[in-house]
Amino acid sequence: MLEISVQKKLRDFDLEVSLKVEEGEILMLVGENGCGKSTLLNMVAGLLTPDAGEITLAGEPLFDSNLRINLPPENRTIGYVFQSYALFPHLTVYENVAFGLRARHLSRRKIEERVKDQLEVVGLWDVRDARAVKISGGQKQRTALARALAIEPRILLLDEPLAALDIRRQAEMRKELRKLIRDFGVPSIVVTHDLRDVVSIGDKVSLLEAGKVIHSGPAEEVFNAKPLAGAVIR
Amino acid sequence: MALCRFERRSFLDRIKGVEITRIRGRALKAGLALLLVLAGAFIALPVASLFIKSASGVTLQTLWDPVVIDALALSLFTATTSVIIVIILGTPLSYLNARFDYPGKEIADSLIELPVVMPPMVGGIALLMAFGRMGVLGQHLHAWGVNIAFTTVAVVVAQIFVSMPFYLRQARISFEDVDLVLENAARTLGASRTRVFFSVTLPIATNGLISGAIMAFARALGEFGATIMFAGNFQGRTQTMPLAIYTAMQGDLEVSLCLALILVAISFAIIAIVKMLTRRMYKNDVRD
């Protein structure tokens, strides 16, 4: 289980969030631009440091302000899919997916095996030698996902994973994404703007406003929950 | 009736107006074209003259003149050494400036730019006052038996002094162009800061760094003022190509012209390489 309880002073407001995500559970994080969603993901990933609080994974602290523990991002084993995908432009699709494995100094054979597995799952083995900047939006998104999953992360973080796709691709990817994340079975947080994402991907939903969680509940209830209905869909 | 006349006049006026605008447009175009030709000729004529004048006098024999050989070898050796040192010292420094804030960064930034605006002669005297035998640091070095001024080392020091800013500036821009989110992504994938730098940041910034290094090399190769003040003008030891050109002008014009031609050729090659690199940088969308 991933437990987050953090505070951080931001420019416009104080972020103060407590969340729990079970193994295999997908939490949808919803809220307006600049409400602190990405900041929260970055704190879980270790790219930003909270002012106070703790982040624990299966009882083991990733960050704890009292114990002065703050694991650097490279030691947290987190699969992070960035909004812009952040694919390495100088590398091929294959090399992008292999990046995290090389950083772990796995054997050559092991790397080949795992990259092949991941790329076949997302259907990109055929374009493995293409430069990451030369492929389509949907392919980029799947490369980013394959790259994040290849390191066998203990937590999955997805920041607006569908936002950069056109509407038709979004509908296809929603199902695919849910299956991929589900199969992986680790605590997952998905940031989104879109209520359709919430129902078709998530198990739980939390609405963030100016740094505070103002509503939490099962994903199916998303259309009934008052604070959500007004806040999202644009 | 009056209305009709008024309309007719305004119609004619309008035709006239269009005509005037067209003439003005043509005049402007012609003026700009003339300016372009003049500016082109202003640069092309002297360079061409160099070739025309040397065609009669300079032979392959001149190329084997010891003065030419010594100057060419020394220039290539010192400029290359300078650039290598500039790259080794300047790369981490410009990464630091691109990514981090530290106390006194403003001052450091201004100091870095200083050698660009400072007259090279002044730079030369400054170096002499610092590292000369009587210099602030030099007198202590002298006590240890180390003399820098008026040696080949001084040539390299002078070249580093004047060329470093060119590399630092370009390298910093190249590093700043590397999207921070890529470095973050690499960290979450398990790469340490060092690994991120060598496997993500550096490869993406490489083309920019190379063009910065080439500009620094060009500046080092052309260095004159600081070198002659700080290193002197001794053939084979401190007489680089620009110094040799200046010296030979007093006697043997052919040697001067020959050296000048070599420098022009190198300059052309430098421009071509930098252009090719910048074009490749954009075509590859590496900065996407």
Coordinates of C-alpha atoms in Angstrom, one line a residue:
Chain A
M1 CA 0.0 0.0 0.0
L2 CA 1.2 3.5 -0.9
E3 CA 0.5 6.0 1.9
I4 CA 1.0 9.7 1.2
S5 CA 0.7 12.4 3.8
V6 CA 2.6 15.6 2.8
Q7 CA 2.7 19.3 3.1
K8 CA 4.4 21.8 0.9
K9 CA 4.2 25.5 0.6
L10 CA 3.6 26.5 -3.0
R11 CA 3.5 29.9 -4.6
D12 CA -0.3 30.4 -4.5
F13 CA -1.4 28.0 -1.7
D14 CA -0.3 25.4 0.7
L15 CA -0.5 21.8 -0.5
E16 CA -1.7 19.4 2.2
V17 CA -2.7 16.0 1.0
S18 CA -3.3 12.6 2.6
L19 CA -4.0 9.7 0.3
K20 CA -3.9 5.9 0.4
V21 CA -3.6 3.6 -2.7
E22 CA -3.8 -0.2 -2.3
E23 CA -1.8 -2.7 -4.2
G24 CA -3.3 -3.0 -7.7
E25 CA -5.6 -0.1 -7.1
I26 CA -5.9 2.8 -9.6
L27 CA -6.4 6.2 -8.0
M28 CA -7.6 8.9 -10.4
L29 CA -6.5 12.4 -9.4
V30 CA -8.7 15.1 -10.8
G31 CA -8.5 18.9 -10.5
E32 CA -7.9 22.1 -12.4
N33 CA -4.6 23.2 -13.8
G34 CA -2.2 24.3 -11.1
C35 CA -4.1 22.7 -8.2
G36 CA -1.0 20.7 -7.3
K37 CA -1.6 17.4 -9.1
S38 CA 1.8 17.2 -10.9
T39 CA 3.5 18.6 -7.8
L40 CA 2.1 15.7 -5.8
L41 CA 3.3 13.1 -8.4
N42 CA 6.7 14.7 -8.4
M43 CA 6.9 14.4 -4.6
V44 CA 6.0 10.7 -4.8
A45 CA 8.6 10.3 -7.5
G46 CA 11.2 12.1 -5.4
L47 CA 11.7 14.9 -7.9
L48 CA 10.3 17.5 -5.4
T49 CA 10.8 17.4 -1.7
P50 CA 7.8 18.0 0.6
D51 CA 8.3 20.5 3.5
A52 CA 6.9 17.9 5.9
G53 CA 5.2 14.6 6.1
E54 CA 5.8 11.0 5.0
I55 CA 5.4 8.8 1.9
T56 CA 5.6 5.1 2.6
L57 CA 5.3 2.1 0.3
A58 CA 4.4 -1.2 1.9
G59 CA 5.4 0.3 5.3
E60 CA 8.8 1.3 4.0
P61 CA 9.5 5.0 4.0
L62 CA 10.4 6.7 0.7
F63 CA 10.3 10.1 2.4
D64 CA 9.9 10.9 6.1
S65 CA 10.6 14.4 7.4
N66 CA 10.9 13.2 11.0
L67 CA 13.3 10.5 10.3
R68 CA 15.1 12.6 7.7
I69 CA 14.7 10.0 5.1
N70 CA 14.5 11.1 1.5
L71 CA 15.3 8.5 -1.1
P72 CA 16.5 10.0 -4.4
P73 CA 14.3 9.3 -7.4
E74 CA 16.7 6.8 -8.9
N75 CA 16.3 4.6 -5.8
R76 CA 12.5 4.6 -5.6
T77 CA 11.8 2.3 -8.6
I78 CA 8.8 4.3 -9.8
G79 CA 7.2 4.1 -13.2
Y80 CA 6.5 7.7 -14.2
V81 CA 4.8 8.5 -17.5
F82 CA 5.1 12.2 -18.0
Q83 CA 2.5 14.4 -19.7
S84 CA 4.8 15.2 -22.6
Y85 CA 6.1 11.6 -22.4
A86 CA 9.6 12.8 -22.1
L87 CA 11.1 10.3 -24.5
F88 CA 14.8 10.7 -25.1
P89 CA 15.0 12.3 -28.5
H90 CA 18.5 11.1 -29.3
L91 CA 17.6 7.4 -28.7
T92 CA 15.5 4.8 -30.6
V93 CA 12.3 3.4 -29.2
Y94 CA 14.3 0.3 -28.2
E95 CA 16.9 2.3 -26.4
N96 CA 14.3 4.4 -24.6
V97 CA 12.8 1.2 -23.1
A98 CA 16.2 -0.2 -22.4
F99 CA 17.3 3.0 -20.6
G100 CA 16.1 2.1 -17.1
L101 CA 17.5 -1.5 -17.4
R102 CA 20.9 -0.3 -18.5
A103 CA 20.9 2.1 -15.5
R104 CA 20.4 -1.1 -13.4
H105 CA 23.3 -2.8 -15.1
L106 CA 21.3 -5.8 -16.1
S107 CA 23.0 -8.3 -18.4
R108 CA 22.7 -7.8 -22.1
R109 CA 20.5 -10.8 -22.6
K110 CA 18.2 -9.9 -19.8
I111 CA 17.8 -6.4 -21.2
E112 CA 17.0 -7.7 -24.7
E113 CA 14.4 -10.1 -23.2
R114 CA 12.6 -7.5 -21.2
V115 CA 12.6 -4.8 -23.8
K116 CA 11.2 -7.3 -26.3
D117 CA 8.5 -8.4 -23.9
Q118 CA 7.5 -4.8 -23.2
L119 CA 7.5 -3.7 -26.8
E120 CA 5.5 -6.7 -27.9
V121 CA 2.9 -6.0 -25.2
V122 CA 2.3 -2.5 -26.5
G123 CA 2.7 -3.6 -30.1
L124 CA 5.8 -1.5 -30.9
W125 CA 8.4 -4.2 -31.6
D126 CA 8.3 -3.4 -35.3
V127 CA 9.2 0.2 -34.8
R128 CA 11.9 -0.5 -32.2
D129 CA 14.7 1.0 -34.4
A130 CA 12.8 4.3 -35.1
R131 CA 14.0 7.4 -33.4
A132 CA 11.7 8.3 -30.6
V133 CA 10.9 11.7 -32.1
K134 CA 9.8 10.2 -35.4
I135 CA 6.9 8.1 -34.2
S136 CA 3.2 9.0 -33.9
G137 CA 1.6 10.4 -30.7
G138 CA 0.0 7.1 -29.8
Q139 CA 3.2 5.3 -30.3
K140 CA 5.1 7.8 -28.2
Q141 CA 2.6 7.3 -25.4
R142 CA 3.0 3.5 -25.5
T143 CA 6.7 3.8 -25.7
A144 CA 6.7 5.9 -22.5
L145 CA 4.4 3.4 -20.9
A146 CA 6.7 0.5 -21.9
R147 CA 9.7 2.3 -20.7
A148 CA 8.1 2.9 -17.3
L149 CA 6.9 -0.7 -17.0
A150 CA 10.2 -2.2 -18.1
I151 CA 11.9 -1.4 -14.8
E152 CA 9.2 -3.3 -12.9
P153 CA 8.2 -0.3 -10.8
R154 CA 6.7 -0.6 -7.4
I155 CA 4.4 2.4 -8.1
L156 CA 3.0 3.8 -11.3
L157 CA 2.4 7.5 -11.9
L158 CA 0.7 8.7 -15.0
D159 CA 0.4 12.4 -15.7
E160 CA -2.4 13.1 -18.2
P161 CA -1.5 10.0 -20.2
L162 CA -4.1 10.5 -22.8
A163 CA -4.2 14.3 -23.1
A164 CA -1.8 14.5 -26.1
L165 CA -3.8 11.9 -28.2
D166 CA -6.7 12.7 -30.6
I167 CA -10.1 11.7 -29.4
R168 CA -10.5 8.5 -31.3
R169 CA -7.2 7.2 -30.0
Q170 CA -8.1 8.2 -26.5
A171 CA -11.1 5.9 -26.5
E172 CA -9.0 2.9 -27.7
M173 CA -6.2 3.7 -25.3
R174 CA -8.4 4.0 -22.2
K175 CA -9.2 0.3 -22.3
E176 CA -5.7 -0.7 -23.2
L177 CA -4.3 1.5 -20.4
R178 CA -6.6 0.1 -17.8
K179 CA -5.7 -3.5 -18.7
L180 CA -2.0 -2.7 -18.7
I181 CA -2.1 -1.0 -15.4
R182 CA -4.4 -3.6 -13.9
D183 CA -2.2 -6.5 -15.0
F184 CA 0.7 -4.8 -13.3
G185 CA -0.9 -4.8 -9.9
V186 CA 1.0 -2.0 -8.1
P187 CA -0.4 1.2 -6.5
S188 CA -1.1 3.6 -9.4
I189 CA -2.0 7.2 -9.5
V190 CA -3.4 8.7 -12.8
V191 CA -3.8 12.4 -13.2
T192 CA -6.5 13.5 -15.6
H193 CA -8.9 16.3 -16.6
D194 CA -11.4 13.9 -18.2
L195 CA -14.3 12.3 -16.3
R196 CA -14.5 9.6 -19.0
D197 CA -10.9 8.6 -18.0
V198 CA -12.0 8.4 -14.4
V199 CA -14.8 5.9 -14.9
S200 CA -13.1 3.7 -17.5
I201 CA -9.7 3.5 -16.0
G202 CA -9.9 4.2 -12.3
D203 CA -11.0 2.4 -9.1
K204 CA -11.0 5.4 -6.9
V205 CA -11.1 9.2 -7.5
S206 CA -9.9 12.1 -5.5
L207 CA -10.6 15.7 -6.4
L208 CA -7.8 18.2 -5.6
E209 CA -8.5 21.9 -5.3
A210 CA -5.9 24.4 -4.3
G211 CA -3.7 21.8 -2.7
K212 CA -6.4 20.0 -0.7
V213 CA -8.4 16.8 -1.4
I214 CA -12.0 18.0 -1.3
H215 CA -13.6 14.8 -2.4
S216 CA -12.7 11.1 -2.4
G217 CA -14.8 8.1 -3.4
P218 CA -15.3 5.2 -5.8
A219 CA -14.7 6.0 -9.5
E220 CA -18.2 4.9 -10.6
E221 CA -19.8 7.6 -8.4
V222 CA -17.9 10.3 -10.3
F223 CA -21.0 11.6 -12.1
N224 CA -23.0 11.8 -8.9
A225 CA -20.5 13.5 -6.7
K226 CA -21.4 17.2 -6.7
P227 CA -18.0 18.8 -6.3
L228 CA -16.7 16.7 -9.3
A229 CA -19.4 17.4 -11.7
G230 CA -18.8 21.2 -11.7
A231 CA -15.1 21.1 -11.5
V232 CA -14.0 18.9 -14.3
I233 CA -14.7 18.3 -18.0
R234 CA -13.5 21.0 -20.2
Chain B
M1 CA -22.8 66.9 -60.1
A2 CA -20.4 68.1 -57.5
L3 CA -20.6 64.8 -55.8
C4 CA -19.8 63.1 -59.1
R5 CA -16.7 65.2 -59.6
F6 CA -15.6 64.7 -56.1
E7 CA -15.8 60.9 -56.6
R8 CA -13.9 61.0 -59.8
R9 CA -11.1 63.0 -58.3
S10 CA -10.9 60.7 -55.4
F11 CA -10.8 57.7 -57.8
L12 CA -7.9 59.3 -59.7
D13 CA -6.2 60.1 -56.4
R14 CA -6.5 56.5 -55.4
I15 CA -4.9 55.3 -58.6
K16 CA -2.1 57.8 -58.1
G17 CA -1.8 56.6 -54.5
V18 CA -1.4 53.0 -55.6
E19 CA 1.1 54.1 -58.2
I20 CA 3.1 56.0 -55.6
T21 CA 3.1 53.0 -53.2
R22 CA 4.3 50.7 -55.9
I23 CA 7.1 53.1 -56.9
R24 CA 8.1 53.4 -53.2
G25 CA 8.0 49.7 -52.8
R26 CA 10.3 49.3 -55.8
A27 CA 12.7 52.0 -54.6
L28 CA 12.9 50.3 -51.2
K29 CA 13.6 46.9 -52.8
A30 CA 16.3 48.4 -55.1
G31 CA 17.8 50.3 -52.1
L32 CA 18.0 47.1 -50.0
A33 CA 19.4 45.1 -52.9
L34 CA 22.1 47.8 -53.4
L35 CA 22.9 47.7 -49.7
L36 CA 23.2 43.9 -49.8
V37 CA 25.5 44.0 -52.8
L38 CA 27.7 46.7 -51.1
A39 CA 27.9 44.8 -47.8
G40 CA 28.7 41.6 -49.7
A41 CA 31.4 43.3 -51.7
F42 CA 32.8 45.0 -48.7
I43 CA 33.6 41.5 -47.2
A44 CA 34.3 39.6 -50.5
L45 CA 36.6 42.2 -52.1
P46 CA 39.4 42.1 -49.5
V47 CA 39.2 38.3 -49.2
A48 CA 39.3 38.0 -53.0
S49 CA 42.2 40.5 -53.2
L50 CA 44.1 38.3 -50.9
F51 CA 43.9 35.5 -53.5
I52 CA 44.5 37.8 -56.5
K53 CA 47.6 39.4 -55.0
S54 CA 49.0 36.1 -53.8
A55 CA 48.4 34.3 -57.1
S56 CA 51.4 36.1 -58.6
G57 CA 53.8 35.8 -55.7
V58 CA 53.0 32.9 -53.4
T59 CA 54.3 29.6 -54.6
L60 CA 54.2 26.2 -53.0
Q61 CA 57.8 27.0 -52.0
T62 CA 56.5 29.7 -49.6
L63 CA 54.5 27.0 -47.9
W64 CA 57.8 25.3 -46.9
D65 CA 59.3 28.5 -45.5
P66 CA 60.4 27.7 -41.9
V67 CA 58.6 30.8 -40.6
V68 CA 55.3 29.5 -42.2
I69 CA 55.8 25.9 -41.0
D70 CA 56.8 26.9 -37.5
A71 CA 53.8 29.3 -37.2
L72 CA 51.3 26.9 -38.6
A73 CA 52.5 24.0 -36.4
L74 CA 52.6 26.2 -33.3
S75 CA 49.2 27.7 -34.0
L76 CA 47.5 24.4 -34.6
F77 CA 49.1 22.9 -31.5
T78 CA 48.3 25.8 -29.1
A79 CA 44.8 26.4 -30.4
T80 CA 44.0 22.7 -30.1
T81 CA 45.5 22.5 -26.6
S82 CA 43.6 25.6 -25.5
V83 CA 40.3 24.3 -26.8
I84 CA 40.7 20.9 -25.1
I85 CA 41.4 22.7 -21.8
V86 CA 38.5 25.0 -22.4
I87 CA 36.2 22.0 -23.1
I88 CA 37.3 20.1 -20.0
L89 CA 37.0 23.1 -17.7
G90 CA 34.1 24.8 -19.4
T91 CA 31.7 22.0 -19.8
P92 CA 31.0 21.3 -16.1
L93 CA 31.1 25.1 -15.5
S94 CA 28.5 25.9 -18.1
Y95 CA 26.3 23.0 -16.9
L96 CA 26.4 24.5 -13.4
N97 CA 25.4 27.9 -14.8
A98 CA 22.6 26.4 -16.9
R99 CA 21.0 24.4 -14.1
F100 CA 21.8 25.8 -10.7
D101 CA 21.6 29.0 -8.8
Y102 CA 24.4 29.9 -6.5
P103 CA 25.4 33.0 -4.6
G104 CA 27.4 35.4 -6.8
K105 CA 26.1 33.9 -10.1
E106 CA 25.5 37.4 -11.5
I107 CA 29.1 38.3 -10.9
A108 CA 30.4 35.1 -12.3
D109 CA 28.3 35.7 -15.4
S110 CA 29.7 39.2 -15.9
L111 CA 33.3 38.0 -15.3
I112 CA 32.9 35.3 -17.9
E113 CA 31.8 37.8 -20.5
L114 CA 34.6 40.3 -19.7
P115 CA 37.3 38.9 -21.9
V116 CA 35.0 39.3 -24.9
V117 CA 34.6 43.0 -24.5
M118 CA 38.1 43.7 -23.1
P119 CA 40.7 44.7 -25.7
P120 CA 43.0 41.7 -26.1
M121 CA 46.1 43.9 -25.5
V122 CA 44.6 44.8 -22.1
G123 CA 44.0 41.1 -21.4
G124 CA 47.7 40.5 -22.3
I125 CA 48.9 43.1 -19.8
A126 CA 46.6 41.8 -17.2
L127 CA 47.9 38.3 -17.7
L128 CA 51.5 39.6 -17.4
M129 CA 50.7 41.4 -14.2
A130 CA 49.3 38.2 -12.8
F131 CA 51.6 35.5 -14.1
G132 CA 54.7 37.5 -15.2
R133 CA 58.0 37.2 -13.3
M134 CA 57.1 40.2 -11.2
G135 CA 53.4 39.4 -11.3
V136 CA 51.0 38.9 -8.4
L137 CA 51.1 35.1 -8.7
G138 CA 54.0 34.9 -11.0
Q139 CA 56.6 36.1 -8.5
H140 CA 55.7 33.1 -6.2
L141 CA 55.8 30.8 -9.2
H142 CA 59.2 32.2 -10.2
A143 CA 60.5 31.4 -6.7
W144 CA 59.5 27.8 -7.4
G145 CA 61.3 27.9 -10.7
V146 CA 58.1 28.1 -12.8
N147 CA 58.0 30.7 -15.5
I148 CA 55.0 31.1 -17.7
A149 CA 55.4 34.5 -19.4
F150 CA 57.1 34.4 -22.8
T151 CA 56.8 30.6 -23.2
T152 CA 54.5 28.4 -25.3
V153 CA 52.5 27.9 -22.1
A154 CA 51.8 31.6 -22.1
V155 CA 50.4 31.4 -25.6
V156 CA 48.0 28.7 -24.5
V157 CA 47.0 30.7 -21.4
A158 CA 46.4 33.8 -23.5
Q159 CA 44.3 31.8 -25.9
I160 CA 42.2 30.2 -23.1
F161 CA 41.7 33.6 -21.6
V162 CA 40.2 35.1 -24.8
S163 CA 38.4 32.0 -26.2
M164 CA 36.8 30.5 -23.1
P165 CA 33.8 32.9 -23.1
F166 CA 32.8 31.8 -26.6
Y167 CA 32.5 28.2 -25.4
L168 CA 30.9 29.0 -22.1
R169 CA 28.2 31.0 -23.7
Q170 CA 27.3 28.5 -26.3
A171 CA 27.6 25.5 -24.0
R172 CA 25.3 27.1 -21.4
I173 CA 22.6 27.8 -24.1
S174 CA 22.9 24.2 -25.3
F175 CA 22.5 22.8 -21.8
E176 CA 19.6 25.1 -21.1
D177 CA 17.9 23.8 -24.2
V178 CA 17.8 20.3 -22.9
D179 CA 14.3 19.9 -21.4
L180 CA 14.5 19.4 -17.6
V181 CA 11.7 16.8 -17.8
L182 CA 14.1 14.5 -19.8
E183 CA 16.6 14.6 -16.9
N184 CA 13.7 14.0 -14.4
A185 CA 12.5 11.0 -16.5
A186 CA 16.0 9.6 -16.5
R187 CA 16.3 9.9 -12.7
T188 CA 13.0 8.1 -12.2
L189 CA 14.2 5.3 -14.5
G190 CA 17.1 4.8 -12.1
A191 CA 19.9 6.9 -13.4
S192 CA 22.2 8.7 -11.0
R193 CA 22.9 12.4 -11.6
T194 CA 26.2 11.6 -13.2
R195 CA 24.6 9.0 -15.5
V196 CA 21.8 11.4 -16.4
F197 CA 24.4 13.9 -17.5
F198 CA 26.5 11.5 -19.6
S199 CA 23.6 9.5 -21.2
V200 CA 20.9 12.2 -21.6
T201 CA 22.1 15.8 -21.2
L202 CA 25.4 15.6 -22.9
P203 CA 24.4 13.7 -26.0
I204 CA 21.4 16.0 -26.6
A205 CA 23.6 19.1 -26.2
T206 CA 26.6 17.7 -28.2
N207 CA 26.0 19.6 -31.4
G208 CA 25.8 22.9 -29.6
L209 CA 28.9 22.1 -27.6
I210 CA 30.8 21.3 -30.7
S211 CA 29.8 24.5 -32.5
G212 CA 30.8 26.4 -29.3
A213 CA 34.2 24.6 -29.3
I214 CA 34.8 25.5 -32.9
M215 CA 34.0 29.2 -32.3
A216 CA 36.5 29.1 -29.4
F217 CA 39.1 27.4 -31.6
A218 CA 38.6 30.1 -34.2
R219 CA 39.1 32.8 -31.6
A220 CA 42.2 31.1 -30.2
L221 CA 43.6 30.7 -33.7
G222 CA 43.2 34.4 -34.5
E223 CA 44.5 35.6 -31.1
F224 CA 47.1 38.3 -31.4
G225 CA 47.0 41.1 -28.8
A226 CA 47.1 39.1 -25.6
T227 CA 49.7 36.7 -27.0
I228 CA 52.2 39.3 -28.2
M229 CA 52.0 41.1 -24.8
F230 CA 52.1 38.1 -22.6
A231 CA 54.0 35.5 -24.6
G232 CA 56.2 37.6 -26.9
N233 CA 57.0 36.9 -30.5
F234 CA 59.6 34.2 -30.8
Q235 CA 59.6 32.0 -33.9
G236 CA 58.9 28.4 -33.1
R237 CA 58.0 29.0 -29.4
T238 CA 55.4 31.9 -29.2
Q239 CA 55.1 33.2 -32.8
T240 CA 51.6 32.0 -33.8
M241 CA 50.3 32.6 -37.3
P242 CA 48.8 36.1 -36.6
L243 CA 52.1 37.1 -35.1
A244 CA 54.0 35.7 -38.0
I245 CA 51.8 37.6 -40.4
Y246 CA 52.5 40.8 -38.6
T247 CA 56.2 40.2 -38.4
A248 CA 56.6 39.1 -42.0
M249 CA 54.8 42.2 -43.2
Q250 CA 57.9 44.2 -42.3
G251 CA 60.0 42.2 -44.8
D252 CA 58.6 39.2 -46.7
L253 CA 55.0 40.0 -48.0
E254 CA 54.8 36.5 -49.6
V255 CA 55.1 34.7 -46.3
S256 CA 52.4 37.0 -44.9
L257 CA 50.1 36.3 -47.8
C258 CA 50.7 32.6 -47.6
L259 CA 49.8 32.5 -43.9
A260 CA 46.8 34.7 -44.4
L261 CA 45.5 32.3 -47.1
I262 CA 45.9 29.4 -44.8
L263 CA 43.9 31.3 -42.1
V264 CA 41.2 32.2 -44.6
A265 CA 40.9 28.5 -45.6
I266 CA 40.6 27.4 -42.0
S267 CA 38.0 30.1 -41.3
F268 CA 35.9 29.0 -44.3
A269 CA 36.1 25.4 -43.1
I270 CA 35.0 26.5 -39.6
I271 CA 32.0 28.4 -40.9
A272 CA 31.0 25.4 -43.0
I273 CA 31.2 23.0 -40.1
V274 CA 29.3 25.2 -37.7
K275 CA 26.5 25.7 -40.3
M276 CA 26.3 22.0 -41.0
L277 CA 26.1 21.2 -37.3
T278 CA 23.4 23.8 -36.6
R279 CA 21.3 22.6 -39.5
R280 CA 21.6 19.0 -38.3
M281 CA 20.6 20.1 -34.8
Y282 CA 17.3 21.5 -36.1
K283 CA 16.6 18.9 -38.7
N284 CA 17.0 16.1 -36.1
D285 CA 14.6 17.9 -33.8
V286 CA 16.9 16.8 -31.0
R287 CA 15.7 19.9 -29.2
D288 CA 12.1 18.8 -29.6

